[in-house]
Short mmCIF file of C-alpha atoms and ligand atoms in Angstrom, two decimals:
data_model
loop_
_atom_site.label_atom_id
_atom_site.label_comp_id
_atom_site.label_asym_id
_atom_site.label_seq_id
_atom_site.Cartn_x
_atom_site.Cartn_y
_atom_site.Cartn_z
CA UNK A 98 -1.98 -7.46 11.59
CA UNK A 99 -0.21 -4.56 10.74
CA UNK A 100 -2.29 -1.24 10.61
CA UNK A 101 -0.46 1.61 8.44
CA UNK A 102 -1.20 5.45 7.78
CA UNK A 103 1.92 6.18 5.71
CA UNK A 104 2.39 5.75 1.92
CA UNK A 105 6.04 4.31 2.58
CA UNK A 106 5.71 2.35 5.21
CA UNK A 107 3.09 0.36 3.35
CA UNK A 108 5.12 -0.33 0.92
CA UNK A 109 7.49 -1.56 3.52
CA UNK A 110 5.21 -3.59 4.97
CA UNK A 111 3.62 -5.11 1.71
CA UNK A 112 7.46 -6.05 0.64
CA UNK A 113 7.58 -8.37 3.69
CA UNK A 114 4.55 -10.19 2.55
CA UNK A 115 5.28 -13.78 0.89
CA UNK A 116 3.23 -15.12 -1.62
CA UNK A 117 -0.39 -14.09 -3.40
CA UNK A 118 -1.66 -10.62 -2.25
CA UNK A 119 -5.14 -9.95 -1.96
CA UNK A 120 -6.26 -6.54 -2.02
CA UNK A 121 -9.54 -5.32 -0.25
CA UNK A 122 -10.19 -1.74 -0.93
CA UNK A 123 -13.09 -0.40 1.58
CA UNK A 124 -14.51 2.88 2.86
CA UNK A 125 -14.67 1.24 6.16
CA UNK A 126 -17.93 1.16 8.56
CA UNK A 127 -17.60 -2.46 7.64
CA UNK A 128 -20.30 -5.18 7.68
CA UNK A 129 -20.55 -8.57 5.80
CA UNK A 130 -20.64 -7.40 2.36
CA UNK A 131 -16.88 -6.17 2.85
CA UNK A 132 -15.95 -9.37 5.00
CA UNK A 133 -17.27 -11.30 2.27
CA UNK A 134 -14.45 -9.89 0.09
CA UNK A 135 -11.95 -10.70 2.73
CA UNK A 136 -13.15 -13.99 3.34
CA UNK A 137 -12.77 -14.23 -0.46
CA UNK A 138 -9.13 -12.75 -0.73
CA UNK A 139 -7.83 -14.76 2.37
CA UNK A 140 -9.14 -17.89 0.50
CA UNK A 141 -7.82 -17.31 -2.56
CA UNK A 142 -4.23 -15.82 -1.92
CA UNK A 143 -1.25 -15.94 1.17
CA UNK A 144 -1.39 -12.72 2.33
CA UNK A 145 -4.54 -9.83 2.73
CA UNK A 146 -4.56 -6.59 2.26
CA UNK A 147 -7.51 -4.19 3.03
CA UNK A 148 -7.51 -0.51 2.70
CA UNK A 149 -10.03 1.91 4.85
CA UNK A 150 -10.29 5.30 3.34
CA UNK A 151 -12.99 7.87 3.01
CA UNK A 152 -11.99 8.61 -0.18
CA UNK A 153 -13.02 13.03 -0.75
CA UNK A 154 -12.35 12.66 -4.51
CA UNK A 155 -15.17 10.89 -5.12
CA UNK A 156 -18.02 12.59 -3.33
CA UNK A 157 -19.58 15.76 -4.90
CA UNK A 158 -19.91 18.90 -2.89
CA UNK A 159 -23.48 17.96 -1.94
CA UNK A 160 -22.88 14.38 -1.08
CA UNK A 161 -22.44 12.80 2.13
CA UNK A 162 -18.69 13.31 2.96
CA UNK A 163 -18.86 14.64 6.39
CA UNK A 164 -22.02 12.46 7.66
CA UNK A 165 -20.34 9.29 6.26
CA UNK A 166 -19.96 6.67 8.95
CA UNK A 167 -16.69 6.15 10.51
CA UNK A 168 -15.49 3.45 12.76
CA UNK A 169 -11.93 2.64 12.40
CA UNK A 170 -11.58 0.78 16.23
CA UNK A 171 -14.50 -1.40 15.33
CA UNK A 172 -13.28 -2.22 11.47
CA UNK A 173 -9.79 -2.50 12.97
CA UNK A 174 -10.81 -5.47 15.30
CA UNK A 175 -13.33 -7.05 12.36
CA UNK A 176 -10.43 -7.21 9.87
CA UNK A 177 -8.23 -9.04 12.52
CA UNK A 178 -10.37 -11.40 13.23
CA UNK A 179 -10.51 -11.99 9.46
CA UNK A 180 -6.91 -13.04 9.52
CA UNK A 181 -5.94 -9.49 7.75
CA UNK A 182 -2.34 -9.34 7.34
CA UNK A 183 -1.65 -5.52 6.24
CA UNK A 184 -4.47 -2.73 6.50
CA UNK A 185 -4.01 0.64 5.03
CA UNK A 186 -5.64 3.85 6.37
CA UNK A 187 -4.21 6.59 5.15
CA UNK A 188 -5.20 10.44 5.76
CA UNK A 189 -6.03 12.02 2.73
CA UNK A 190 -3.54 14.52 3.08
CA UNK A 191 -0.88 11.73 2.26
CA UNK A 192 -2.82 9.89 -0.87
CA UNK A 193 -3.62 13.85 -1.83
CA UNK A 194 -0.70 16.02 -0.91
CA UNK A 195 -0.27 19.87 -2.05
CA UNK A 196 0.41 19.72 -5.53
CA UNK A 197 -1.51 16.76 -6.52
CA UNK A 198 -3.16 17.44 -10.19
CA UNK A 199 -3.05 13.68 -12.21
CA UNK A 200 -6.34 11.76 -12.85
CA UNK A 201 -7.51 8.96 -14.53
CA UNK A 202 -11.06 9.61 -16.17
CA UNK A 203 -13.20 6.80 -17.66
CA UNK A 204 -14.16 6.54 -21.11
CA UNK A 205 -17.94 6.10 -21.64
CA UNK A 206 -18.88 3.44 -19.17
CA UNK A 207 -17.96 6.47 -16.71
CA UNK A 208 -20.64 8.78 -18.56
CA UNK A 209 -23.86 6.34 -17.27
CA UNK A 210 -25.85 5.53 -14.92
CA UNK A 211 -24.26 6.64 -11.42
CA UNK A 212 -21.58 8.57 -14.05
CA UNK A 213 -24.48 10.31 -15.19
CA UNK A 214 -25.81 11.16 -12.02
CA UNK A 215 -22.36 11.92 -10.20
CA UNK A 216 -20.18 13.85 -12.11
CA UNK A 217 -16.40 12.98 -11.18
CA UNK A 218 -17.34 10.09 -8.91
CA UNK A 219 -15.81 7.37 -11.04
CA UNK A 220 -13.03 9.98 -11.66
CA UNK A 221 -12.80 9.98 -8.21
CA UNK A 222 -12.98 6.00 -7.70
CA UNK A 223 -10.52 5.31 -10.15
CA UNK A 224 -7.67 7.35 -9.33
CA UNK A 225 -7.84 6.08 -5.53
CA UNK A 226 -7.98 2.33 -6.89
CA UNK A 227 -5.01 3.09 -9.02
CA UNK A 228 -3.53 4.00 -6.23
CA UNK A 229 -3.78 1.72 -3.48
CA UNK A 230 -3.26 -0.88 -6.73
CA UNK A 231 0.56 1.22 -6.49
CA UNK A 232 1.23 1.48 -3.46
CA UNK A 233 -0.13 -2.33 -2.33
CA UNK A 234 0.82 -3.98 -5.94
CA UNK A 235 -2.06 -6.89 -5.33
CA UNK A 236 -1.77 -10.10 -7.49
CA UNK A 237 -5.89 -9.71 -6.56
CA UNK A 238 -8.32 -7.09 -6.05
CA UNK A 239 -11.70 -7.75 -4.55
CA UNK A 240 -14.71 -5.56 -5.40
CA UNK A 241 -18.46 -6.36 -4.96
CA UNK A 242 -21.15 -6.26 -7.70
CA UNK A 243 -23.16 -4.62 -5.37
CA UNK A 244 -21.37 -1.32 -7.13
CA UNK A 245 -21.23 -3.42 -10.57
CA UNK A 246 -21.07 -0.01 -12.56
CA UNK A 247 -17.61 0.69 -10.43
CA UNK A 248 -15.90 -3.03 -11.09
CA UNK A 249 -16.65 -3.07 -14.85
CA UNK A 250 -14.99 0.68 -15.22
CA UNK A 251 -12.05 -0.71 -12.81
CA UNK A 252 -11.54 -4.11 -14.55
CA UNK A 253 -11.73 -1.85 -17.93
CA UNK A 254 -9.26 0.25 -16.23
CA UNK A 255 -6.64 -2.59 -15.21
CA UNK A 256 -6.91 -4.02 -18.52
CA UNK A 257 -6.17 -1.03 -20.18
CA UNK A 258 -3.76 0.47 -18.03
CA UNK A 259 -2.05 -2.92 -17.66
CA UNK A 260 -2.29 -3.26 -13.85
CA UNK A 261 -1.33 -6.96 -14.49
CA UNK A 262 -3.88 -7.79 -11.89
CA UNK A 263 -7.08 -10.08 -11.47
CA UNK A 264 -10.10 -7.83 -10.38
CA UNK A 265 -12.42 -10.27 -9.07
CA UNK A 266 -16.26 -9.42 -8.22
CA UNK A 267 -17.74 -10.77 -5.62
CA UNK A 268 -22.38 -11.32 -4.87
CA UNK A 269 -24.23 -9.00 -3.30
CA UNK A 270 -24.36 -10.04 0.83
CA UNK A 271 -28.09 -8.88 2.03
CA UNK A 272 -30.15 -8.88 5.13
CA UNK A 273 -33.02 -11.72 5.18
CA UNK A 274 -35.60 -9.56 3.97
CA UNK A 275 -33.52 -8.60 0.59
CA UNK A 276 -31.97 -5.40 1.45
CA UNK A 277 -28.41 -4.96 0.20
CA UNK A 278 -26.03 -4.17 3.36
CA UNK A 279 -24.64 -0.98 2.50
CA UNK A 280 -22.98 1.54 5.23
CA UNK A 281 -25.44 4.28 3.68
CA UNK A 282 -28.56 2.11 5.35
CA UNK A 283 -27.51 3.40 8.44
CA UNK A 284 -28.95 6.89 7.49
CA UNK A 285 -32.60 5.04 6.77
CA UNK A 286 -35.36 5.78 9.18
CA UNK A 287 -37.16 2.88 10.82
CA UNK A 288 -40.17 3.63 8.11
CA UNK A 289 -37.73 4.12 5.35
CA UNK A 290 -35.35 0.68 6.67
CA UNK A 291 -38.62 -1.06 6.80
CA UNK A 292 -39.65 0.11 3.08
CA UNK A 293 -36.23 -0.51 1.44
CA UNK A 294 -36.67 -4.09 0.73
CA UNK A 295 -38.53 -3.41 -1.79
CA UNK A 296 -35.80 -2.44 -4.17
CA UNK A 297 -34.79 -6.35 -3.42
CA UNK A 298 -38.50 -7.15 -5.13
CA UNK A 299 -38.16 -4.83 -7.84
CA UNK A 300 -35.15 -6.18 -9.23
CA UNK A 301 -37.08 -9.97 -8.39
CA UNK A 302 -39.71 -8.57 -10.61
CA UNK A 303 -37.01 -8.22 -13.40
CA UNK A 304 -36.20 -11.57 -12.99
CA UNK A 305 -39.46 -13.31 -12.90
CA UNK A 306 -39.71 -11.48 -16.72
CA UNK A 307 -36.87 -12.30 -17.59
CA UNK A 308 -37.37 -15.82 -16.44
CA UNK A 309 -40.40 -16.19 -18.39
CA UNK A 310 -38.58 -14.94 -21.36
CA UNK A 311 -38.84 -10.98 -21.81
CA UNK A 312 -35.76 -9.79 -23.50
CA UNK A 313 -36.81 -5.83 -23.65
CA UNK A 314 -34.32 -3.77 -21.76
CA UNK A 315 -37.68 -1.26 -21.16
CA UNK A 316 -39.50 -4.21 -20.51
CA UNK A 317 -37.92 -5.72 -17.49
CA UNK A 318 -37.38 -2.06 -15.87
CA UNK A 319 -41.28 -1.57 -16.41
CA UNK A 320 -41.33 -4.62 -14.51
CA UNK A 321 -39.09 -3.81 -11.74
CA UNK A 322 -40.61 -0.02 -11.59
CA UNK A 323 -44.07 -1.45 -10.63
CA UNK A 324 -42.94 -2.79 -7.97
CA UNK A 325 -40.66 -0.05 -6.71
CA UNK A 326 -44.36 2.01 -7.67
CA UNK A 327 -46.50 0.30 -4.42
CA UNK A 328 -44.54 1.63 -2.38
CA UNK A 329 -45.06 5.40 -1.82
CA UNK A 330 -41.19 5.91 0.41
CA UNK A 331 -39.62 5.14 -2.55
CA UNK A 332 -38.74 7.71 -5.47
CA UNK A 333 -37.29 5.52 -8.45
CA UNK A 334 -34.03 8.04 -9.56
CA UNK A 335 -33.08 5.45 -12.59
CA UNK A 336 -33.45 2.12 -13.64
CA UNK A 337 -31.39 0.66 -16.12
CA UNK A 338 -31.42 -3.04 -18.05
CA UNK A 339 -28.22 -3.34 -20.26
CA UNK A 340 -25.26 -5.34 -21.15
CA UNK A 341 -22.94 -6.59 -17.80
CA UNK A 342 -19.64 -5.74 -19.78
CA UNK A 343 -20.78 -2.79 -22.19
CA UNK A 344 -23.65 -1.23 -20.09
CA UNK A 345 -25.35 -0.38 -23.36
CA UNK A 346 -28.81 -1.80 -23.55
CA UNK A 347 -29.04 -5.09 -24.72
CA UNK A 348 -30.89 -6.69 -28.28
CA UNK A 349 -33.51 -9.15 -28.69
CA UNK A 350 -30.75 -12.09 -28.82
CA UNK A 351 -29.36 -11.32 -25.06
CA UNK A 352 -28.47 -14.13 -23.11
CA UNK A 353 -27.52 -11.89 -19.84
CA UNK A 354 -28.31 -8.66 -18.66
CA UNK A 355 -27.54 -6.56 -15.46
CA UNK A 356 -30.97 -4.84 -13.84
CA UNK A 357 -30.00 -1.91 -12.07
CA UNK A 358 -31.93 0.44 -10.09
CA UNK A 359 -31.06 3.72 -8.01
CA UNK A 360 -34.13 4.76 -5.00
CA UNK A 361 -34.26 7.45 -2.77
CA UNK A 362 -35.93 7.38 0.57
CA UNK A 363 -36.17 10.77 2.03
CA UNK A 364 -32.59 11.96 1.79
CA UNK A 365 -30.95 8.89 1.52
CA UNK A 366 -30.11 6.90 -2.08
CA UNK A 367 -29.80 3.24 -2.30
CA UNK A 368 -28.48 1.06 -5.03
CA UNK A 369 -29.41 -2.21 -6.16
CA UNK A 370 -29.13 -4.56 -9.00
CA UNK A 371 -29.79 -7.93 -10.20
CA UNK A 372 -27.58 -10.04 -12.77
CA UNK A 373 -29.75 -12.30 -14.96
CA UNK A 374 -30.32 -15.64 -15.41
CA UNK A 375 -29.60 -15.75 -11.94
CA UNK A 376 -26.64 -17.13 -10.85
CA UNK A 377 -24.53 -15.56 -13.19
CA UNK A 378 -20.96 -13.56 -12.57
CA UNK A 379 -19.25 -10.12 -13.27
P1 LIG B 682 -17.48 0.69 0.17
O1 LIG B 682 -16.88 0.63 1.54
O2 LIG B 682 -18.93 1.04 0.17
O3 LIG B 682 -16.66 1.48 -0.81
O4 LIG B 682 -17.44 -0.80 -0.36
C1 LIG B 682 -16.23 -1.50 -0.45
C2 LIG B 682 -16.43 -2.73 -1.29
O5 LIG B 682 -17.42 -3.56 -0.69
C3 LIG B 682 -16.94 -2.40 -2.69
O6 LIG B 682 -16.27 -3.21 -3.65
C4 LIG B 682 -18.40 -2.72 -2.61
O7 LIG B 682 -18.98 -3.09 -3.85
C5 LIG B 682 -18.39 -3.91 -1.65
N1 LIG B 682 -19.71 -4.08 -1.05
C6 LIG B 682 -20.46 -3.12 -0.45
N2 LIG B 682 -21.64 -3.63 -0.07
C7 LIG B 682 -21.64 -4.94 -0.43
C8 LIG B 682 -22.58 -5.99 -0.33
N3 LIG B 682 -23.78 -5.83 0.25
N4 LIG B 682 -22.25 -7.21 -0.82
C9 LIG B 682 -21.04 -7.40 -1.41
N5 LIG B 682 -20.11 -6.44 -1.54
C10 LIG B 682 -20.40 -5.23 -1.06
#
Protein backbone atom coordinates (compact mmCIF):
# COMPACT_ATOMS: atom_id res chain seq x y z
CA UNK A 1 0.00 0.00 0.00
CA UNK A 2 1.31 3.11 -0.96
CA UNK A 3 0.46 6.14 1.40
CA UNK A 4 0.90 9.67 -0.47
CA UNK A 5 0.76 13.44 0.75
CA UNK A 6 1.71 15.04 -2.58
CA UNK A 7 -0.61 16.03 -5.48
CA UNK A 8 2.10 14.66 -8.06
CA UNK A 9 3.22 11.87 -6.69
CA UNK A 10 -0.31 10.53 -6.62
CA UNK A 11 -0.67 10.88 -9.82
CA UNK A 12 2.49 8.94 -10.18
CA UNK A 13 1.43 6.39 -8.23
CA UNK A 14 -2.22 6.05 -9.65
CA UNK A 15 -0.45 5.78 -13.32
CA UNK A 16 1.20 2.53 -12.12
CA UNK A 17 -2.10 1.06 -11.24
CA UNK A 18 -3.48 -1.65 -13.87
CA UNK A 19 -6.91 -2.12 -14.42
CA UNK A 20 -10.43 -0.73 -12.71
CA UNK A 21 -9.81 2.02 -10.06
CA UNK A 22 -11.92 2.34 -7.22
CA UNK A 23 -12.01 5.48 -5.47
CA UNK A 24 -12.87 5.79 -1.65
CA UNK A 25 -13.01 9.33 -0.60
CA UNK A 26 -13.07 9.51 3.46
CA UNK A 27 -12.50 12.04 6.24
CA UNK A 28 -10.74 9.32 8.01
CA UNK A 29 -11.42 8.20 11.83
CA UNK A 30 -12.59 5.17 9.96
CA UNK A 31 -15.06 2.47 11.10
CA UNK A 32 -17.24 -0.04 9.08
CA UNK A 33 -19.37 2.27 7.26
CA UNK A 34 -16.13 3.46 5.28
CA UNK A 35 -14.71 -0.23 5.08
CA UNK A 36 -17.89 -1.14 3.69
CA UNK A 37 -17.08 1.12 0.70
CA UNK A 38 -13.71 -0.43 0.41
CA UNK A 39 -14.85 -3.78 0.69
CA UNK A 40 -17.21 -2.63 -2.10
CA UNK A 41 -14.50 -0.94 -4.42
CA UNK A 42 -11.92 -3.85 -3.93
CA UNK A 43 -14.78 -6.17 -5.12
CA UNK A 44 -15.80 -4.46 -7.85
CA UNK A 45 -12.52 -3.09 -9.54
CA UNK A 46 -8.36 -4.14 -9.70
CA UNK A 47 -6.97 -1.56 -7.92
CA UNK A 48 -8.30 0.81 -4.58
CA UNK A 49 -7.94 3.99 -3.93
CA UNK A 50 -8.98 5.79 -0.65
CA UNK A 51 -8.41 9.34 0.20
CA UNK A 52 -8.20 10.68 4.07
CA UNK A 53 -8.68 14.36 4.28
CA UNK A 54 -10.25 16.72 6.72
CA UNK A 55 -11.55 18.61 4.17
CA UNK A 56 -11.71 22.87 5.82
CA UNK A 57 -13.86 23.91 2.82
CA UNK A 58 -16.64 22.32 3.90
CA UNK A 59 -17.07 23.10 7.57
CA UNK A 60 -18.54 26.52 8.58
CA UNK A 61 -16.75 28.71 11.02
CA UNK A 62 -18.82 27.29 13.89
CA UNK A 63 -18.59 23.67 12.96
CA UNK A 64 -16.45 21.08 14.27
CA UNK A 65 -13.13 21.48 12.30
CA UNK A 66 -10.64 21.49 15.02
CA UNK A 67 -12.48 18.82 17.43
CA UNK A 68 -12.93 16.46 14.42
CA UNK A 69 -11.40 13.08 15.13
CA UNK A 70 -8.16 12.22 13.67
CA UNK A 71 -6.37 8.98 13.48
CA UNK A 72 -4.28 8.55 10.50
CA UNK A 73 -1.85 5.47 12.17
CA UNK A 74 -4.99 3.59 13.02
CA UNK A 75 -6.91 4.28 9.44
CA UNK A 76 -3.50 3.69 7.86
CA UNK A 77 -3.28 0.02 9.22
CA UNK A 78 -7.38 -0.55 8.64
CA UNK A 79 -7.06 0.36 4.94
CA UNK A 80 -4.10 -2.17 4.56
CA UNK A 81 -5.65 -4.74 5.84
CA UNK A 82 -8.42 -3.95 3.34
CA UNK A 83 -6.07 -4.75 0.53
CA UNK A 84 -5.81 -0.74 -0.27
CA UNK A 85 -3.53 -0.25 -3.03
CA UNK A 86 -2.96 3.74 -3.12
CA UNK A 87 -4.17 6.09 -0.15
CA UNK A 88 -4.12 9.78 -0.44
CA UNK A 89 -3.67 12.20 2.52
CA UNK A 90 -2.90 15.27 1.51
CA UNK A 91 -2.36 18.58 3.73
CA UNK A 92 -4.64 21.09 2.83
CA UNK A 93 -2.11 23.44 2.01
CA UNK A 94 -1.40 21.29 -1.22
CA UNK A 95 -5.28 20.58 -2.39
CA UNK A 96 -5.64 24.57 -1.29
CA UNK A 97 -2.49 26.44 -2.13
CA UNK A 98 -2.13 30.46 -2.05
CA UNK A 99 -4.04 31.59 -4.82
CA UNK A 100 -6.69 29.08 -4.95
CA UNK A 101 -10.20 30.92 -5.95
CA UNK A 102 -12.30 28.15 -8.43
CA UNK A 103 -15.46 26.40 -7.07
CA UNK A 104 -18.02 24.32 -8.15
CA UNK A 105 -21.49 25.30 -6.50
CA UNK A 106 -24.62 23.10 -6.76
CA UNK A 107 -27.67 24.03 -8.38
CA UNK A 108 -30.79 23.59 -6.17
CA UNK A 109 -30.36 20.17 -4.70
CA UNK A 110 -27.39 22.17 -2.88
CA UNK A 111 -30.03 24.83 -1.51
CA UNK A 112 -31.95 21.91 0.89
CA UNK A 113 -31.94 20.19 3.58
CA UNK A 114 -28.22 20.07 5.04
CA UNK A 115 -27.69 22.97 2.01
CA UNK A 116 -30.13 24.83 3.83
CA UNK A 117 -28.74 24.41 7.06
CA UNK A 118 -24.92 24.67 6.01
CA UNK A 119 -24.26 27.28 3.80
CA UNK A 120 -21.15 26.36 1.47
CA UNK A 121 -20.91 22.80 2.76
CA UNK A 122 -21.85 21.11 -0.49
CA UNK A 123 -19.75 23.93 -2.09
CA UNK A 124 -17.26 22.71 -0.04
CA UNK A 125 -17.89 18.80 -0.74
CA UNK A 126 -17.96 19.18 -4.25
CA UNK A 127 -14.96 20.96 -5.15
CA UNK A 128 -12.79 18.40 -2.95
CA UNK A 129 -14.61 15.38 -4.81
CA UNK A 130 -13.79 17.02 -8.07
CA UNK A 131 -10.67 16.97 -7.06
CA UNK A 132 -9.48 13.84 -5.76
CA UNK A 133 -11.87 12.61 -8.98
CA UNK A 134 -8.57 14.70 -10.93
CA UNK A 135 -5.99 13.90 -9.36
CA UNK A 136 -7.00 9.86 -8.79
CA UNK A 137 -9.13 9.67 -12.26
CA UNK A 138 -11.37 6.58 -10.68
CA UNK A 139 -13.32 4.37 -13.21
CA UNK A 140 -15.51 4.16 -9.58
CA UNK A 141 -16.32 6.29 -6.77
CA UNK A 142 -17.82 4.93 -3.61
CA UNK A 143 -20.05 7.11 -1.39
CA UNK A 144 -22.56 5.98 1.32
CA UNK A 145 -26.29 6.91 1.48
CA UNK A 146 -25.78 7.48 4.88
CA UNK A 147 -25.00 11.29 3.44
CA UNK A 148 -27.68 10.57 0.51
CA UNK A 149 -28.17 14.47 0.11
CA UNK A 150 -24.14 14.56 -0.76
CA UNK A 151 -24.18 11.43 -3.48
CA UNK A 152 -27.27 12.69 -5.39
CA UNK A 153 -25.53 16.42 -5.70
CA UNK A 154 -22.14 14.43 -6.64
CA UNK A 155 -23.69 11.91 -9.10
CA UNK A 156 -25.61 15.21 -10.49
CA UNK A 157 -22.28 16.71 -10.53
CA UNK A 158 -20.36 13.85 -12.55
CA UNK A 159 -23.09 13.68 -14.91
CA UNK A 160 -23.04 17.10 -15.64
CA UNK A 161 -19.58 17.87 -15.52
CA UNK A 162 -18.85 14.68 -17.47
CA UNK A 163 -16.52 12.99 -14.95
CA UNK A 164 -17.07 9.82 -17.12
CA UNK A 165 -17.28 7.97 -13.88
CA UNK A 166 -19.75 5.50 -12.01
CA UNK A 167 -20.65 7.03 -8.52
CA UNK A 168 -21.93 4.16 -6.74
CA UNK A 169 -23.88 4.43 -3.24
CA UNK A 170 -23.45 2.15 -0.90
CA UNK A 171 -26.33 1.10 2.70
CA UNK A 172 -26.07 2.60 5.70
CA UNK A 173 -23.59 0.14 8.15
CA UNK A 174 -25.16 0.59 11.89
CA UNK A 175 -24.51 -0.65 15.35
CA UNK A 176 -27.12 -3.47 16.58
CA UNK A 177 -29.28 -1.18 18.26
CA UNK A 178 -29.89 1.04 14.89
CA UNK A 179 -27.54 3.81 15.28
CA UNK A 180 -25.77 4.87 12.08
CA UNK A 181 -21.80 4.61 12.67
CA UNK A 182 -20.71 7.98 12.06
CA UNK A 183 -17.16 9.45 13.37
CA UNK A 184 -19.34 12.41 14.91
CA UNK A 185 -20.88 9.62 17.56
CA UNK A 186 -17.77 9.77 19.18
CA UNK A 187 -18.67 13.29 20.61
CA UNK A 188 -22.13 11.61 22.19
CA UNK A 189 -22.29 11.27 25.91
CA UNK A 190 -23.07 7.88 27.39
CA UNK A 191 -26.86 9.37 28.00
CA UNK A 192 -26.91 10.96 24.64
CA UNK A 193 -25.08 7.42 22.80
CA UNK A 194 -27.67 5.56 24.69
CA UNK A 195 -30.65 7.92 23.37
CA UNK A 196 -29.49 8.13 19.71
CA UNK A 197 -31.05 5.02 18.52
CA UNK A 198 -33.92 6.44 18.41
CA UNK A 199 -33.40 8.35 15.22
CA UNK A 200 -33.02 4.50 13.86
CA UNK A 201 -36.96 4.15 15.15
CA UNK A 202 -38.06 7.30 13.84
CA UNK A 203 -37.16 6.71 10.42
CA UNK A 204 -38.77 2.76 11.23
CA UNK A 205 -41.83 4.71 12.07
CA UNK A 206 -41.74 6.19 8.45
CA UNK A 207 -41.61 2.97 7.18
CA UNK A 208 -44.22 1.13 9.03
CA UNK A 209 -46.59 4.19 7.28
CA UNK A 210 -45.35 3.89 4.47
CA UNK A 211 -45.68 0.17 4.54
CA UNK A 212 -49.22 0.35 5.32
CA UNK A 213 -49.68 2.68 2.48
CA UNK A 214 -49.30 6.52 3.53
CA UNK A 215 -48.03 8.40 0.61
CA UNK A 216 -48.01 12.09 2.40
CA UNK A 217 -44.54 13.48 2.46
CA UNK A 218 -45.96 15.42 5.95
CA UNK A 219 -47.44 12.32 6.80
CA UNK A 220 -44.60 9.93 7.19
CA UNK A 221 -42.34 12.79 8.91
CA UNK A 222 -45.35 13.22 11.46
CA UNK A 223 -44.76 9.69 11.84
CA UNK A 224 -41.13 9.59 12.28
CA UNK A 225 -41.29 12.98 14.55
CA UNK A 226 -43.38 11.10 17.20
CA UNK A 227 -41.07 8.96 17.73
CA UNK A 228 -38.02 11.21 17.72
CA UNK A 229 -40.84 13.26 20.33
CA UNK A 230 -40.52 10.37 23.43
CA UNK A 231 -37.47 11.00 23.74
CA UNK A 232 -36.64 14.28 25.57
CA UNK A 233 -32.30 14.19 24.42
CA UNK A 234 -33.36 14.62 21.18
CA UNK A 235 -34.16 18.10 19.42
CA UNK A 236 -35.63 17.22 15.83
CA UNK A 237 -33.54 20.15 13.55
CA UNK A 238 -35.47 18.87 10.17
CA UNK A 239 -37.16 16.12 8.78
CA UNK A 240 -37.71 15.77 5.31
CA UNK A 241 -39.83 13.01 3.01
CA UNK A 242 -39.13 13.70 -0.76
CA UNK A 243 -38.08 12.32 -4.01
CA UNK A 244 -34.45 10.10 -3.86
CA UNK A 245 -33.28 11.78 -7.22
CA UNK A 246 -35.07 15.33 -7.11
CA UNK A 247 -35.34 15.87 -3.27
CA UNK A 248 -38.58 17.73 -3.93
CA UNK A 249 -41.45 16.27 -2.02
CA UNK A 250 -43.10 13.61 -3.56
CA UNK A 251 -47.16 13.29 -5.02
CA UNK A 252 -49.82 10.99 -4.14
CA UNK A 253 -48.58 8.46 -7.03
CA UNK A 254 -44.90 7.91 -5.37
CA UNK A 255 -43.56 4.64 -5.57
CA UNK A 256 -40.19 5.62 -3.47
CA UNK A 257 -39.26 8.17 -1.22
CA UNK A 258 -36.10 9.02 0.91
CA UNK A 259 -37.05 9.85 4.89
CA UNK A 260 -34.54 12.00 6.19
CA UNK A 261 -34.05 13.37 9.51
CA UNK A 262 -31.33 15.74 11.19
CA UNK A 263 -31.23 15.46 15.60
CA UNK A 264 -29.23 17.17 17.92
CA UNK A 265 -28.17 15.81 21.23
CA UNK A 266 -26.62 18.44 23.32
CA UNK A 267 -24.00 19.83 20.98
CA UNK A 268 -23.69 17.17 18.75
CA UNK A 269 -25.96 16.64 15.26
CA UNK A 270 -26.68 13.33 13.84
CA UNK A 271 -28.07 12.35 10.52
CA UNK A 272 -30.20 9.65 9.50
CA UNK A 273 -32.43 8.49 6.78
CA UNK A 274 -34.43 5.74 5.49
CA UNK A 275 -35.05 4.81 1.66
CA UNK A 276 -38.55 3.36 1.13
CA UNK A 277 -39.98 0.38 0.27
CA UNK A 278 -37.15 -0.92 1.97
CA UNK A 279 -34.62 -2.43 0.17
CA UNK A 280 -34.39 0.00 -2.37
CA UNK A 281 -31.02 1.85 -3.91
CA UNK A 282 -29.54 5.40 -4.58
P1 LIG B 1 -16.88 10.78 5.98
O1 LIG B 1 -15.54 10.27 6.42
O2 LIG B 1 -17.83 11.03 7.10
O3 LIG B 1 -16.79 11.92 4.99
O4 LIG B 1 -17.53 9.59 5.18
C1 LIG B 1 -16.89 9.03 4.05
C2 LIG B 1 -17.87 8.17 3.30
O5 LIG B 1 -18.33 7.13 4.14
C3 LIG B 1 -19.11 8.96 2.85
O6 LIG B 1 -19.45 8.58 1.52
C4 LIG B 1 -20.15 8.54 3.84
O7 LIG B 1 -21.47 8.61 3.35
C5 LIG B 1 -19.75 7.09 4.10
N1 LIG B 1 -20.30 6.64 5.37
C6 LIG B 1 -20.22 7.28 6.57
N2 LIG B 1 -20.90 6.60 7.51
C7 LIG B 1 -21.43 5.51 6.89
C8 LIG B 1 -22.25 4.43 7.32
N3 LIG B 1 -22.67 4.31 8.59
N4 LIG B 1 -22.61 3.50 6.41
C9 LIG B 1 -22.20 3.60 5.12
N5 LIG B 1 -21.43 4.60 4.66
C10 LIG B 1 -21.04 5.53 5.52
Amino acid sequence: MRVVREVAEARRVRRDLRGSVGLVPTMGALHEGHLSLVRRARAENDAVAASIFVNPAQFGPEEDLAKYPRNLARDLTLLESEGVDLVFTPEAASLYPLGFQTWIVPGPLGEVLEGARRPGHFRGVLTVVSKLFNVVEPDRAYFGQKDAQQAVLIRRMAADLDFGLTIVVCPIVREADGLALSSRNAYLTPEERRAAPVLHSSLRAAAAAWGAGERRGHALCEAARSVLGSEPLAVPDYLSAADPETLAGIGPAADRVLVSIAVRFGTTRLLDNILLPDGSEL
